[in-house]
Amino acid sequence: MEKITIDHPESQSSDLAAQHIEQLSQLFPEVIKEGKVDFEALQDLLGNYIDTPEERFQLNWAGKAQARREAQKRSTGTLRPCPDESVHWGTTENLYIEGDNLEVLKLLQKSYYKKVKMIYIDPPYNTGKDFVYKDNYSDNLTNYLELTGQDRSLGTNTESDGRYHSNWLNMMYPRLKLARNLLANDGVIFVSIDEIEYAKLRAICDEIFGEENHIADFVWHNKKGGGNDSKHVAVEHEYIVLYAKSKNELGELFIPYNPVYLTRYKEKDEKGSFYWDTFKRKSGKQYYPIICPDGTILEYDDLGNPISWLRSQTRFKDDLQKGEIRFLKINNKWSVQFKQRLPEGKKPRTIFLEDSIWDDVGTTSDGSEEVLNYFEKNVFNNPKPVELIKYIIGFNTKEKDIALDFFSGSGTTAEAVMRINSNDSSIKIKYILVQLPQKIELASDKNNMIAQNAIEVLKALNLPFFITELAKERIRRAGKKILEEFKIKQAKEGALFADEPEKLDIGFKVFKLDSSNINTWDSSPSNLEGALYNSVQNIKSDRTEHDLLYEILLKYGIDLVQPINEHVLVGKKVYEMGAGALIVCMADQVKPEVAEAIAQLWKEVKPTALDESSKAAINCRVVFKDNGFDDNNDKTNVLQILKQHGIDNVVTI
């Protein structure tokens, strides 16, 4: 029975470097020797396609090599579940994760690899007042735990710092590298930014996602009036940079029509909404005679000019046969009309003009007003408006897609997803939000009042003074309001939709970044006694079964919202998920009869139809606690019993 220790590959996040070597070996097996890349052999294969650094256009900065390596390093951390801080823990498919997003992104690599359809982030703009996390490349997880555990300020990135731009780039580069791995092949990423780091953001995104996968840079008119905060010109816009994981895999992008536009599509048939439009076009270039029902031929107008039609004669005949064309006689004159069908959506525009549909996305003041409705105070500094995030989420997301925001701040993305789902409960987009538990501190500038308001709100709720606590409370209140509005809407539409409110997911599971639940070996002589104890009791004493369970899910690449079924077998608690794909027992004093019960459970829950057709055992992995057996005889007997029932993958932690 294999034991999974803290140093075991399965106890850590994905080994991205090993994955890259494996991919390279599939293309060029001759350049991989003893698990390492022979770069001279690779260069010989590529020949003249190798560029020297002097010939290549690229962006370099102090720390880039370290930042690139950091994205490859594995994390030994875990995400600890917090059901008491969550909403609808047992049923929700949304996640709210507290922690340094660099470590969190590493931990999500196995469970969410290529599963995220859309990423939106609103990172620090590097204005000199923004917090910029300075990663400790030697041990980023320990550094994070020390900073947050000591309740220390996490600092800002000021222009007086000699590495002002480099610090920002070093923060962004590894996070974007890791985020790309999570995107589905047809996924996209949106990044909000202002003019300070816009050019550098484009440069690193070109490098990470590929210049060929750049879709557009949107200009968002985020302010109305004012502008006195700028010395030379009034800046009233920000950028939203859009990249695809692979433009070749990406389908068309659409934005929904506004209600005013939709009013003209009053007719409906089995194919959808439409209105009757004239087939005759002044700007058309299709000339041919059309015969009306009474034999009248339409070829020339009253002035003798040839009539031009919208579509070709072949297309006209096809549409006529399909019922897409009608003849209407008005004032004794024939009119040819066709069904103008409602397209899936409009093409997004790159500029958000004040007199266009883009004006519906709101401004930063609208974002503040939305939060004000929940707290009766301004508690966030310039949050993005919900309509903006709803708008861009709608570009390419469909039913059950995942939206990720790993600089989630005020939690706007969560509210945007819930509102999209409330408009159509069949969509069920899911979200993953990640946010550093940044302490809210009083400032010396105009933001001091906002910080004071936030502290007062949290104090009244008896919550710690962290931005994550404020964001979670905002999501709770937004969800409650959305559900109330949804029930009112459904009540007006009748009893047909009586069960729909229960289908609307306004919940979220809270997880917090922490060190692994498995003890590490401390080789220092001064702690020999403790190290020997930990080698036997290798699970940390302050950790629960649920802590261990979710670390196992992460290490085995299982979705954190995967339904978990709890059973009691021979008096021992057993967790089963994925139709028996994973069975976990963290109990003490496990005896052979427990193994028999687990084998029986597996036979009951596994998909038997698939088993019979393939005539092979469904893959099942069983995990025990290493010190959960009284002796080695029990451990050996349990292993042998499970093997007799076709379960070979049995490990301990």
mmCIF file of N, CA and C in Angstrom, residues 10-65:
data_model
loop_
_atom_site.group_PDB
_atom_site.id
_atom_site.type_symbol
_atom_site.label_atom_id
_atom_site.label_comp_id
_atom_site.label_asym_id
_atom_site.label_seq_id
_atom_site.Cartn_x
_atom_site.Cartn_y
_atom_site.Cartn_z
ATOM 1 N N GLU A 10 2.200 13.356 -5.728
ATOM 2 C CA GLU A 10 0.747 13.535 -5.675
ATOM 3 C C GLU A 10 0.302 14.439 -4.537
ATOM 4 N N SER A 11 1.231 14.774 -3.613
ATOM 5 C CA SER A 11 0.862 15.677 -2.520
ATOM 6 C C SER A 11 1.113 17.127 -2.896
ATOM 7 N N GLN A 12 1.567 17.367 -4.120
ATOM 8 C CA GLN A 12 1.875 18.712 -4.574
ATOM 9 C C GLN A 12 1.018 19.055 -5.787
ATOM 10 N N SER A 13 1.062 20.320 -6.166
ATOM 11 C CA SER A 13 0.323 20.750 -7.350
ATOM 12 C C SER A 13 0.985 20.193 -8.606
ATOM 13 N N SER A 14 0.406 20.466 -9.755
ATOM 14 C CA SER A 14 0.903 19.915 -11.017
ATOM 15 C C SER A 14 2.356 20.289 -11.263
ATOM 16 N N ASP A 15 3.122 19.319 -11.787
ATOM 17 C CA ASP A 15 4.503 19.573 -12.196
ATOM 18 C C ASP A 15 4.465 20.047 -13.647
ATOM 19 N N LEU A 16 4.376 21.367 -13.816
ATOM 20 C CA LEU A 16 4.197 21.923 -15.159
ATOM 21 C C LEU A 16 5.416 21.692 -16.036
ATOM 22 N N ALA A 17 6.612 21.747 -15.444
ATOM 23 C CA ALA A 17 7.825 21.518 -16.227
ATOM 24 C C ALA A 17 7.831 20.096 -16.787
ATOM 25 N N ALA A 18 7.445 19.126 -15.961
ATOM 26 C CA ALA A 18 7.397 17.737 -16.421
ATOM 27 C C ALA A 18 6.367 17.565 -17.532
ATOM 28 N N GLN A 19 5.243 18.269 -17.412
ATOM 29 C CA GLN A 19 4.219 18.202 -18.458
ATOM 30 C C GLN A 19 4.755 18.750 -19.776
ATOM 31 N N HIS A 20 5.518 19.844 -19.704
ATOM 32 C CA HIS A 20 6.078 20.435 -20.920
ATOM 33 C C HIS A 20 7.091 19.485 -21.571
ATOM 34 N N ILE A 21 7.897 18.822 -20.734
ATOM 35 C CA ILE A 21 8.876 17.873 -21.267
ATOM 36 C C ILE A 21 8.158 16.704 -21.936
ATOM 37 N N GLU A 22 7.069 16.239 -21.324
ATOM 38 C CA GLU A 22 6.293 15.148 -21.901
ATOM 39 C C GLU A 22 5.701 15.553 -23.255
ATOM 40 N N GLN A 23 5.181 16.780 -23.343
ATOM 41 C CA GLN A 23 4.628 17.270 -24.606
ATOM 42 C C GLN A 23 5.717 17.373 -25.670
ATOM 43 N N LEU A 24 6.908 17.823 -25.252
ATOM 44 C CA LEU A 24 8.026 17.946 -26.186
ATOM 45 C C LEU A 24 8.472 16.569 -26.671
ATOM 46 N N SER A 25 8.422 15.585 -25.771
ATOM 47 C CA SER A 25 8.845 14.235 -26.149
ATOM 48 C C SER A 25 7.913 13.618 -27.188
ATOM 49 N N GLN A 26 6.637 14.042 -27.179
ATOM 50 C CA GLN A 26 5.698 13.544 -28.179
ATOM 51 C C GLN A 26 6.048 14.060 -29.569
ATOM 52 N N LEU A 27 6.583 15.287 -29.621
ATOM 53 C CA LEU A 27 6.952 15.885 -30.907
ATOM 54 C C LEU A 27 8.355 15.468 -31.343
ATOM 55 N N PHE A 28 9.300 15.522 -30.403
ATOM 56 C CA PHE A 28 10.706 15.245 -30.722
ATOM 57 C C PHE A 28 11.284 14.275 -29.687
ATOM 58 N N PRO A 29 10.962 12.995 -29.762
ATOM 59 C CA PRO A 29 11.442 12.044 -28.746
ATOM 60 C C PRO A 29 12.957 11.974 -28.664
ATOM 61 N N GLU A 30 13.647 12.286 -29.769
ATOM 62 C CA GLU A 30 15.100 12.162 -29.774
ATOM 63 C C GLU A 30 15.817 13.234 -28.959
ATOM 64 N N VAL A 31 15.101 14.301 -28.561
ATOM 65 C CA VAL A 31 15.772 15.364 -27.795
ATOM 66 C C VAL A 31 15.610 15.171 -26.286
ATOM 67 N N ILE A 32 14.858 14.137 -25.859
ATOM 68 C CA ILE A 32 14.672 13.861 -24.435
ATOM 69 C C ILE A 32 15.575 12.698 -24.043
ATOM 70 N N LYS A 33 16.509 12.989 -23.148
ATOM 71 C CA LYS A 33 17.466 11.977 -22.709
ATOM 72 C C LYS A 33 17.491 11.931 -21.188
ATOM 73 N N GLU A 34 17.102 10.778 -20.650
ATOM 74 C CA GLU A 34 17.034 10.579 -19.197
ATOM 75 C C GLU A 34 16.170 11.645 -18.525
ATOM 76 N N GLY A 35 15.051 11.978 -19.179
ATOM 77 C CA GLY A 35 14.100 12.915 -18.596
ATOM 78 C C GLY A 35 14.478 14.372 -18.721
ATOM 79 N N LYS A 36 15.552 14.680 -19.414
ATOM 80 C CA LYS A 36 15.988 16.066 -19.583
ATOM 81 C C LYS A 36 16.045 16.411 -21.070
ATOM 82 N N VAL A 37 15.963 17.714 -21.370
ATOM 83 C CA VAL A 37 15.960 18.179 -22.752
ATOM 84 C C VAL A 37 17.389 18.411 -23.221
ATOM 85 N N ASP A 38 17.745 17.794 -24.343
ATOM 86 C CA ASP A 38 19.031 18.049 -24.990
ATOM 87 C C ASP A 38 18.825 19.234 -25.928
ATOM 88 N N PHE A 39 19.176 20.434 -25.448
ATOM 89 C CA PHE A 39 18.880 21.647 -26.206
ATOM 90 C C PHE A 39 19.712 21.742 -27.487
ATOM 91 N N GLU A 40 20.903 21.159 -27.484
ATOM 92 C CA GLU A 40 21.704 21.161 -28.713
ATOM 93 C C GLU A 40 21.018 20.320 -29.789
ATOM 94 N N ALA A 41 20.493 19.166 -29.382
ATOM 95 C CA ALA A 41 19.778 18.319 -30.340
ATOM 96 C C ALA A 41 18.510 19.008 -30.836
ATOM 97 N N LEU A 42 17.827 19.701 -29.930
ATOM 98 C CA LEU A 42 16.614 20.425 -30.315
ATOM 99 C C LEU A 42 16.940 21.533 -31.306
ATOM 100 N N GLN A 43 18.046 22.234 -31.071
ATOM 101 C CA GLN A 43 18.441 23.313 -31.978
ATOM 102 C C GLN A 43 18.814 22.758 -33.346
ATOM 103 N N ASP A 44 19.455 21.584 -33.361
ATOM 104 C CA ASP A 44 19.795 20.964 -34.646
ATOM 105 C C ASP A 44 18.531 20.629 -35.439
ATOM 106 N N LEU A 45 17.492 20.174 -34.729
ATOM 107 C CA LEU A 45 16.241 19.834 -35.402
ATOM 108 C C LEU A 45 15.544 21.061 -35.964
ATOM 109 N N LEU A 46 15.574 22.148 -35.202
ATOM 110 C CA LEU A 46 14.868 23.359 -35.621
ATOM 111 C C LEU A 46 15.656 24.168 -36.637
ATOM 112 N N GLY A 47 16.955 23.952 -36.700
ATOM 113 C CA GLY A 47 17.782 24.604 -37.704
ATOM 114 C C GLY A 47 17.714 26.110 -37.674
ATOM 115 N N ASN A 48 17.389 26.702 -38.806
ATOM 116 C CA ASN A 48 17.405 28.157 -38.948
ATOM 117 C C ASN A 48 16.244 28.852 -38.256
ATOM 118 N N TYR A 49 15.357 28.081 -37.624
ATOM 119 C CA TYR A 49 14.209 28.708 -36.961
ATOM 120 C C TYR A 49 14.542 29.209 -35.558
ATOM 121 N N ILE A 50 15.798 29.017 -35.124
ATOM 122 C CA ILE A 50 16.228 29.500 -33.816
ATOM 123 C C ILE A 50 16.691 30.944 -33.941
ATOM 124 N N ASP A 51 16.143 31.827 -33.115
ATOM 125 C CA ASP A 51 16.570 33.222 -33.048
ATOM 126 C C ASP A 51 17.505 33.412 -31.868
ATOM 127 N N THR A 52 18.508 34.225 -32.057
ATOM 128 C CA THR A 52 19.352 34.612 -30.928
ATOM 129 C C THR A 52 18.676 35.753 -30.193
ATOM 130 N N PRO A 53 18.994 35.951 -28.892
ATOM 131 C CA PRO A 53 18.350 37.028 -28.131
ATOM 132 C C PRO A 53 18.513 38.392 -28.772
ATOM 133 N N GLU A 54 19.647 38.605 -29.448
ATOM 134 C CA GLU A 54 19.874 39.910 -30.057
ATOM 135 C C GLU A 54 18.924 40.167 -31.214
ATOM 136 N N GLU A 55 18.416 39.090 -31.841
ATOM 137 C CA GLU A 55 17.571 39.244 -33.018
ATOM 138 C C GLU A 55 16.083 39.244 -32.689
ATOM 139 N N ARG A 56 15.744 38.904 -31.450
ATOM 140 C CA ARG A 56 14.353 38.710 -31.094
ATOM 141 C C ARG A 56 13.781 39.947 -30.412
ATOM 142 N N PHE A 57 12.555 40.350 -30.835
ATOM 143 C CA PHE A 57 11.859 41.445 -30.157
ATOM 144 C C PHE A 57 11.203 40.892 -28.904
ATOM 145 N N GLN A 58 11.539 41.456 -27.747
ATOM 146 C CA GLN A 58 10.967 40.965 -26.507
ATOM 147 C C GLN A 58 11.068 42.024 -25.422
ATOM 148 N N LEU A 59 10.256 41.833 -24.387
ATOM 149 C CA LEU A 59 10.277 42.722 -23.234
ATOM 150 C C LEU A 59 11.052 42.043 -22.116
ATOM 151 N N ASN A 60 12.089 42.706 -21.622
ATOM 152 C CA ASN A 60 12.874 42.179 -20.515
ATOM 153 C C ASN A 60 12.814 43.133 -19.337
ATOM 154 N N TRP A 61 12.942 42.594 -18.149
ATOM 155 C CA TRP A 61 12.956 43.423 -16.942
ATOM 156 C C TRP A 61 13.673 42.655 -15.840
ATOM 157 N N ALA A 62 14.032 43.347 -14.789
ATOM 158 C CA ALA A 62 14.722 42.728 -13.663
ATOM 159 C C ALA A 62 13.797 41.740 -12.966
ATOM 160 N N GLY A 63 14.203 40.476 -12.939
ATOM 161 C CA GLY A 63 13.410 39.450 -12.264
ATOM 162 C C GLY A 63 12.570 38.597 -13.184
ATOM 163 N N LYS A 64 12.628 38.809 -14.498
ATOM 164 C CA LYS A 64 11.766 38.053 -15.412
ATOM 165 C C LYS A 64 12.061 36.553 -15.366
ATOM 166 N N ALA A 65 13.351 36.192 -15.336
ATOM 167 C CA ALA A 65 13.705 34.772 -15.314
ATOM 168 C C ALA A 65 13.155 34.096 -14.062
#
